[in-house]
mmCIF file of C-alpha atoms in Angstrom:
data_model
loop_
_atom_site.group_PDB
_atom_site.id
_atom_site.type_symbol
_atom_site.label_atom_id
_atom_site.label_comp_id
_atom_site.label_asym_id
_atom_site.label_seq_id
_atom_site.Cartn_x
_atom_site.Cartn_y
_atom_site.Cartn_z
ATOM 1 C CA LYS U 1 106.121 194.267 140.888
ATOM 2 C CA CYS U 2 102.898 193.300 141.642
ATOM 3 C CA ALA U 3 102.082 190.150 142.314
ATOM 4 C CA LYS U 4 99.288 187.941 140.907
ATOM 5 C CA PRO U 5 96.698 187.265 143.368
ATOM 6 C CA SER U 6 96.253 183.496 144.093
ATOM 7 C CA CYS U 7 92.618 182.027 144.103
ATOM 8 C CA PRO U 8 91.524 178.873 145.632
ATOM 9 C CA LYS U 9 90.314 176.355 143.119
ATOM 10 C CA PRO U 10 86.314 176.478 143.199
ATOM 11 C CA LYS U 11 85.254 173.404 144.536
ATOM 12 C CA CYS U 12 81.461 171.896 143.158
ATOM 13 C CA SER U 13 79.216 169.401 144.417
ATOM 14 C CA MET U 14 75.622 168.841 143.285
ATOM 15 C CA LEU U 15 72.743 166.496 145.068
ATOM 16 C CA CYS U 16 70.019 164.907 143.109
ATOM 17 C CA GLU U 17 66.600 165.121 145.120
ATOM 18 C CA ALA U 18 64.514 161.798 144.509
ATOM 19 C CA PRO U 19 61.183 162.530 143.276
ATOM 20 C CA PRO U 20 58.388 162.447 145.499
ATOM 21 C CA LYS U 21 57.353 159.045 147.058
ATOM 22 C CA CYS U 22 60.776 158.018 146.612
ATOM 23 C CA ASP U 23 62.797 157.427 149.681
ATOM 24 C CA MET U 24 66.094 157.347 148.309
ATOM 25 C CA THR U 25 68.518 160.624 147.119
ATOM 26 C CA MET U 26 71.694 159.932 145.175
ATOM 27 C CA SER U 27 74.652 161.435 145.863
ATOM 28 C CA VAL U 28 76.181 162.521 141.975
ATOM 29 C CA PRO U 29 79.960 163.481 141.319
ATOM 30 C CA PRO U 30 80.731 166.796 140.143
ATOM 31 C CA PRO U 31 81.074 168.050 136.853
ATOM 32 C CA GLY U 32 83.730 167.685 134.536
ATOM 33 C CA ALA U 33 85.785 170.337 133.528
ATOM 34 C CA ASN U 34 84.052 170.874 130.278
ATOM 35 C CA GLU U 35 80.902 170.150 131.559
ATOM 36 C CA GLN U 36 78.456 172.768 132.912
ATOM 37 C CA VAL U 37 75.211 173.210 135.251
ATOM 38 C CA MET U 38 72.796 174.937 133.383
ATOM 39 C CA ALA U 39 69.792 174.659 135.264
ATOM 40 C CA LYS U 40 67.628 172.568 138.006
ATOM 41 C CA ARG U 41 65.296 169.860 136.563
ATOM 42 C CA ALA U 42 63.125 167.816 138.436
ATOM 43 C CA ALA U 43 63.849 164.227 138.392
ATOM 44 C CA HIS U 44 60.721 161.714 137.088
ATOM 45 C CA MET U 45 61.527 157.881 137.441
ATOM 46 C CA GLY U 46 59.840 155.756 134.856
ATOM 47 C CA LYS U 47 58.340 152.558 135.752
ATOM 48 C CA PRO U 48 61.037 150.116 136.084
ATOM 49 C CA GLU U 49 60.911 146.800 133.734
ATOM 50 C CA TRP U 50 63.212 144.097 133.065
ATOM 51 C CA LYS U 51 65.853 144.588 130.772
ATOM 52 C CA THR U 52 67.065 140.812 129.037
ATOM 53 C CA SER U 53 70.351 140.416 126.893
ATOM 54 C CA LEU U 54 70.441 137.753 124.009
ATOM 55 C CA TRP U 55 70.220 134.137 124.627
ATOM 56 C CA GLY U 56 74.092 132.504 124.655
ATOM 57 C CA ALA U 57 75.221 129.718 123.042
ATOM 58 C CA CYS U 58 74.090 125.912 124.030
ATOM 59 C CA SER U 59 76.409 124.824 126.670
ATOM 60 C CA THR U 60 76.973 121.354 124.414
ATOM 61 C CA GLN U 61 77.766 120.869 120.414
ATOM 62 C CA CYS U 62 75.810 117.461 120.257
ATOM 63 C CA GLY U 63 72.788 116.857 122.454
ATOM 64 C CA VAL U 64 70.669 118.395 125.303
ATOM 65 C CA GLY U 65 72.443 121.472 127.377
ATOM 66 C CA THR U 66 71.847 124.741 128.502
ATOM 67 C CA GLN U 67 71.495 128.419 127.586
ATOM 68 C CA ASP U 68 71.837 131.535 129.723
ATOM 69 C CA ARG U 69 71.075 135.279 129.636
ATOM 70 C CA LYS U 70 71.514 138.350 131.407
ATOM 71 C CA VAL U 71 68.366 139.936 133.370
ATOM 72 C CA ILE U 72 68.157 143.203 135.078
ATOM 73 C CA CYS U 73 66.229 145.693 136.353
ATOM 74 C CA SER U 74 66.324 148.918 134.991
ATOM 75 C CA ALA U 75 65.904 150.547 138.437
ATOM 76 C CA GLY U 76 69.036 148.671 139.428
ATOM 77 C CA ASP U 77 67.610 146.764 142.599
ATOM 78 C CA GLU U 78 65.542 143.970 141.189
ATOM 79 C CA SER U 79 62.605 144.535 143.876
ATOM 80 C CA TYR U 80 61.606 147.983 141.800
ATOM 81 C CA CYS U 81 60.543 145.613 138.927
ATOM 82 C CA GLN U 82 56.783 143.993 140.272
ATOM 83 C CA GLU U 83 56.518 142.094 136.718
ATOM 84 C CA LYS U 84 57.758 138.260 137.175
ATOM 85 C CA LYS U 85 61.553 138.385 136.341
ATOM 86 C CA PRO U 86 61.819 136.568 133.292
ATOM 87 C CA ALA U 87 64.105 133.039 132.985
ATOM 88 C CA THR U 88 67.638 133.326 132.918
ATOM 89 C CA ALA U 89 67.847 129.844 131.400
ATOM 90 C CA LYS U 90 66.682 127.455 129.126
ATOM 91 C CA SER U 91 67.071 123.916 127.959
ATOM 92 C CA CYS U 92 68.893 123.791 123.952
ATOM 93 C CA GLU U 93 69.481 121.081 121.820
ATOM 94 C CA GLU U 94 72.254 120.665 119.514
ATOM 95 C CA VAL U 95 72.519 117.717 116.426
ATOM 96 C CA VAL U 96 74.608 119.877 114.277
ATOM 97 C CA HIS U 97 77.387 118.698 115.555
ATOM 98 C CA CYS U 98 76.690 115.352 116.363
ATOM 99 C CA GLN U 99 78.928 113.035 114.323
ATOM 100 C CA TYR U 100 80.335 109.503 114.340
ATOM 101 C CA ASN U 101 84.163 109.166 115.032
ATOM 102 C CA VAL U 102 84.973 106.405 112.277
ATOM 103 C CA GLY U 103 88.525 104.800 113.057
ATOM 104 C CA VAL U 104 91.006 103.042 110.388
ATOM 105 C CA TRP U 105 89.686 99.105 109.121
ATOM 106 C CA SER U 106 92.304 96.858 110.901
ATOM 107 C CA ALA U 107 93.946 94.243 108.589
ATOM 108 C CA CYS U 108 91.816 91.387 107.313
ATOM 109 C CA SER U 109 91.923 88.211 109.810
ATOM 110 C CA SER U 110 92.430 85.884 106.953
ATOM 111 C CA LYS U 111 96.408 86.061 105.034
ATOM 112 C CA CYS U 112 94.613 84.237 102.098
ATOM 113 C CA GLY U 113 90.916 83.951 101.543
ATOM 114 C CA LYS U 114 87.641 85.357 103.059
ATOM 115 C CA GLY U 115 88.038 86.853 106.344
ATOM 116 C CA LYS U 116 86.742 89.742 108.383
ATOM 117 C CA ARG U 117 88.305 93.297 109.069
ATOM 118 C CA THR U 118 86.883 95.708 111.969
ATOM 119 C CA ARG U 119 86.784 99.210 112.658
ATOM 120 C CA SER U 120 85.870 101.794 115.864
ATOM 121 C CA VAL U 121 82.765 103.429 115.272
ATOM 122 C CA GLU U 122 81.497 106.144 117.956
ATOM 123 C CA CYS U 123 79.144 108.723 118.367
ATOM 124 C CA THR U 124 80.277 112.255 119.902
ATOM 125 C CA GLY U 125 77.356 112.468 121.430
ATOM 126 C CA ILE U 126 73.887 111.148 123.249
ATOM 127 C CA GLN U 127 73.030 111.153 119.299
ATOM 128 C CA CYS U 128 74.178 111.716 116.458
ATOM 129 C CA LEU U 129 72.006 111.890 112.857
ATOM 130 C CA GLY U 130 71.967 109.605 110.152
ATOM 131 C CA ASP U 131 72.745 105.786 109.644
ATOM 132 C CA LYS U 132 75.648 104.481 112.170
ATOM 133 C CA PRO U 133 78.674 103.058 110.163
ATOM 134 C CA GLU U 134 79.466 99.534 109.725
ATOM 135 C CA ALA U 135 81.456 98.458 112.033
ATOM 136 C CA GLU U 136 82.769 95.203 110.215
ATOM 137 C CA GLU U 137 82.665 94.222 107.103
ATOM 138 C CA ASP U 138 83.688 90.694 104.951
ATOM 139 C CA CYS U 139 87.408 90.887 103.098
ATOM 140 C CA VAL U 140 89.504 88.866 101.391
ATOM 141 C CA GLY U 141 93.224 88.277 102.397
ATOM 142 C CA HIS U 142 95.807 88.479 99.790
ATOM 143 C CA ALA U 143 99.122 87.751 101.188
ATOM 144 C CA ALA U 144 102.200 87.154 98.644
ATOM 145 C CA THR U 145 102.343 83.790 100.254
ATOM 146 C CA CYS U 146 98.875 82.790 99.310
ATOM 147 C CA GLU U 147 99.556 81.283 96.107
ATOM 148 C CA GLU U 148 103.279 80.184 96.477
ATOM 149 C CA CYS U 149 104.529 76.546 97.440
ATOM 150 C CA SER U 150 108.280 75.902 97.121
ATOM 151 C CA VAL U 151 110.783 74.155 99.329
ATOM 152 C CA THR U 152 114.538 74.920 99.696
ATOM 153 C CA LEU U 153 116.937 72.286 100.640
ATOM 154 C CA TYR U 154 120.050 73.448 102.631
ATOM 155 C CA GLY U 155 123.245 70.841 103.428
ATOM 156 C CA GLY U 156 125.963 71.257 105.337
ATOM 157 C CA LYS U 157 125.328 74.293 107.797
ATOM 158 C CA LYS U 158 121.652 75.096 109.148
ATOM 159 C CA PHE U 159 120.460 77.697 106.251
ATOM 160 C CA SER U 160 123.786 77.996 103.982
ATOM 161 C CA GLY U 161 126.312 75.616 102.641
ATOM 162 C CA TRP U 162 124.524 74.211 99.245
ATOM 163 C CA THR U 163 120.833 74.802 98.345
ATOM 164 C CA MET U 164 118.435 72.967 96.080
ATOM 165 C CA GLU U 165 114.813 74.872 95.574
ATOM 166 C CA PHE U 166 112.178 73.274 94.200
ATOM 167 C CA GLU U 167 108.474 73.951 92.881
ATOM 168 C CA VAL U 168 104.805 71.521 93.413
ATOM 169 C CA GLY U 169 105.660 67.925 92.478
ATOM 170 C CA ASN U 170 106.994 64.263 93.651
ATOM 171 C CA TYR U 171 110.475 63.990 93.915
ATOM 172 C CA THR U 172 112.134 60.334 94.347
ATOM 173 C CA GLY U 173 115.536 59.223 95.517
ATOM 174 C CA PRO U 174 117.345 58.682 92.210
ATOM 175 C CA GLU U 175 115.545 62.388 91.057
ATOM 176 C CA LEU U 176 117.274 64.122 94.415
ATOM 177 C CA GLU U 177 120.554 62.763 93.414
ATOM 178 C CA TYR U 178 120.328 63.496 90.067
ATOM 179 C CA ARG U 179 119.603 67.029 91.029
ATOM 180 C CA GLY U 180 122.676 66.847 93.452
ATOM 181 C CA VAL U 181 120.866 66.509 96.633
ATOM 182 C CA LYS U 182 122.955 64.637 99.496
ATOM 183 C CA CYS U 183 120.319 62.949 100.918
ATOM 184 C CA ASP U 184 121.977 62.365 104.139
ATOM 185 C CA ASP U 185 123.638 65.712 104.489
ATOM 186 C CA ILE U 186 120.047 67.640 104.366
ATOM 187 C CA SER U 187 120.797 70.225 107.548
ATOM 188 C CA SER U 188 117.619 72.094 107.098
ATOM 189 C CA LEU U 189 114.807 73.328 104.835
ATOM 190 C CA GLU U 190 112.308 76.135 104.553
ATOM 191 C CA VAL U 191 108.564 75.546 103.315
ATOM 192 C CA VAL U 192 107.197 78.858 101.429
ATOM 193 C CA GLY U 193 103.590 79.003 100.638
ATOM 194 C CA ASP U 194 100.369 79.435 103.259
ATOM 195 C CA TYR U 195 98.486 76.439 101.345
ATOM 196 C CA CYS U 196 101.695 74.558 100.815
ATOM 197 C CA LYS U 197 102.738 71.372 102.317
ATOM 198 C CA LEU U 198 105.936 68.704 101.805
ATOM 199 C CA GLU U 199 105.366 64.931 102.939
ATOM 200 C CA ALA U 200 108.867 63.784 103.316
ATOM 201 C CA PHE U 201 110.012 59.892 103.413
ATOM 202 C CA GLU U 202 113.037 57.904 104.643
ATOM 203 C CA PHE U 203 112.943 55.886 101.822
ATOM 204 C CA GLY U 204 113.386 57.080 98.113
ATOM 205 C CA ASP U 205 110.416 55.471 96.576
ATOM 206 C CA PHE U 206 107.950 57.391 99.181
ATOM 207 C CA ASN U 207 108.054 54.144 101.526
ATOM 208 C CA ASN U 208 106.355 52.088 98.607
ATOM 209 C CA GLU U 209 108.722 48.929 98.992
ATOM 210 C CA HIS U 210 109.864 49.561 102.622
ATOM 211 C CA ALA U 211 107.661 50.725 105.882
ATOM 212 C CA GLY U 212 109.861 54.114 107.167
ATOM 213 C CA TRP U 213 109.041 56.965 109.281
ATOM 214 C CA LYS U 214 107.084 59.980 106.970
ATOM 215 C CA ALA U 215 107.263 63.430 108.283
ATOM 216 C CA GLU U 216 105.125 66.471 107.357
ATOM 217 C CA PHE U 217 106.066 70.253 107.317
ATOM 218 C CA LYS U 218 104.183 73.344 106.233
ATOM 219 C CA MET U 219 105.263 76.860 105.684
ATOM 220 C CA GLY U 220 108.718 77.565 107.740
ATOM 221 C CA LYS U 221 111.989 77.366 108.621
ATOM 222 C CA TYR U 222 113.031 73.869 110.043
ATOM 223 C CA ASP U 223 116.574 72.609 111.219
ATOM 224 C CA ALA U 224 117.782 69.441 112.058
ATOM 225 C CA VAL U 225 116.467 70.041 116.241
ATOM 226 C CA ASP U 226 112.493 70.335 114.147
ATOM 227 C CA PHE U 227 112.882 67.407 111.661
ATOM 228 C CA ALA U 228 111.878 65.023 114.780
ATOM 229 C CA PRO U 229 108.723 66.840 116.018
ATOM 230 C CA LYS U 230 107.384 66.309 112.497
ATOM 231 C CA GLY U 231 108.022 62.839 112.383
ATOM 232 C CA ALA U 232 111.707 62.508 110.827
ATOM 233 C CA LYS U 233 113.927 60.270 112.806
ATOM 234 C CA ASN U 234 117.042 61.519 110.979
ATOM 235 C CA ASP U 235 118.234 63.794 108.542
ATOM 236 C CA ASP U 236 118.089 61.811 105.847
ATOM 237 C CA ILE U 237 115.114 62.744 103.627
ATOM 238 C CA SER U 238 115.137 60.304 100.972
ATOM 239 C CA SER U 239 112.116 61.285 98.671
ATOM 240 C CA PHE U 240 109.263 64.181 99.067
ATOM 241 C CA LYS U 241 106.182 65.437 97.942
ATOM 242 C CA LEU U 242 105.559 68.615 98.057
ATOM 243 C CA MET U 243 101.549 69.681 97.384
ATOM 244 C CA ARG U 244 99.627 72.785 97.422
ATOM 245 C CA MET U 245 96.394 72.525 99.254
ATOM 246 C CA PRO U 246 93.235 74.201 98.164
ATOM 247 C CA ARG U 247 92.276 77.509 100.509
ATOM 248 C CA GLU U 248 88.944 77.346 101.720
ATOM 249 C CA ASP U 249 87.258 79.769 99.400
ATOM 250 C CA GLU U 250 88.470 77.052 96.448
ATOM 251 C CA VAL U 251 85.763 74.972 95.165
ATOM 252 C CA VAL U 252 87.440 71.637 94.773
ATOM 253 C CA THR U 253 85.275 69.844 91.910
ATOM 254 C CA SER U 254 87.487 66.408 91.833
ATOM 255 C CA SER U 255 89.721 64.559 93.912
ATOM 256 C CA PRO U 256 93.253 65.905 94.182
ATOM 257 C CA THR U 257 95.634 65.525 91.438
ATOM 258 C CA TRP U 258 98.824 63.791 92.465
ATOM 259 C CA PHE U 259 101.986 64.803 90.339
ATOM 260 C CA PRO U 260 103.731 62.538 88.167
ATOM 261 C CA THR U 261 106.880 60.654 90.068
ATOM 262 C CA LEU U 262 109.751 61.983 88.237
ATOM 263 C CA THR U 263 112.754 59.988 87.269
ATOM 264 C CA PRO U 264 115.990 60.662 85.508
ATOM 265 C CA GLY U 265 116.097 60.175 81.844
ATOM 266 C CA GLY U 266 112.329 59.968 81.495
ATOM 267 C CA ASN U 267 110.479 62.324 79.049
ATOM 268 C CA VAL U 268 108.475 64.024 81.685
ATOM 269 C CA SER U 269 110.185 67.507 82.569
ATOM 270 C CA PHE U 270 111.397 68.180 85.696
ATOM 271 C CA PRO U 271 109.529 71.148 87.497
ATOM 272 C CA ARG U 272 111.190 74.412 87.522
ATOM 273 C CA LEU U 273 113.768 74.624 90.196
ATOM 274 C CA ARG U 274 117.016 76.565 91.229
ATOM 275 C CA SER U 275 120.402 75.732 92.201
ATOM 276 C CA VAL U 276 122.967 77.987 94.344
ATOM 277 C CA GLU U 277 126.020 77.115 95.962
ATOM 278 C CA LYS U 278 127.481 78.738 98.768
#
């Protein structure tokens, strides 16, 4: 048997000599497995020059910003490039993305009638294109209680017991008694309507023949404890007037019209009302 000779793997290296007038010799890695050194050639160094990349995007999407780019010398070290180095940054301005951020409108400042509503309007940058949207405008409130006007009387228990509802009109003592209202048993009442006003009297003839207390109630709920601050010295409401006051935006062409006094047995029809026994 013959042993195969073992030969060491050849090592290869090469040296690239710098051209004349260059005080630099560069070491070059050896050829790869699929590379061959064909011949010796003289190296020639061209004139070094600056190489620039494309400008990058503006640093801001709205307003004044900067753009950057890469600038390198073709010879490697910047000292070989004799020309002035081009700028690596410049100013820029973007307005395409400059927009107003507009918030939602607030509720009208008035529940009923003319008012104002507002919203936030902010520019996302230093300068925004076009006219600035309005941040305030006129509005008209239309709450459900703007046109309503009624009063509900409760007897026996607070906001319970017997219940009687009245609409706009003047109600004397006999009328209330005819409708089943127990004047000395009124425990609470509720006025519905932003422009509704109730004038309650101690005596059944609106205090025309006798001097007595007078109390005024606007929209809200009132129990016996609330009567005194409004002017009622007790819970004995013997007559009252329920009226709807004009809004600020309603034009009053004449004096307010008072409803006729309603008395049982007369020819005047009573305003619509509802009675609920509980």
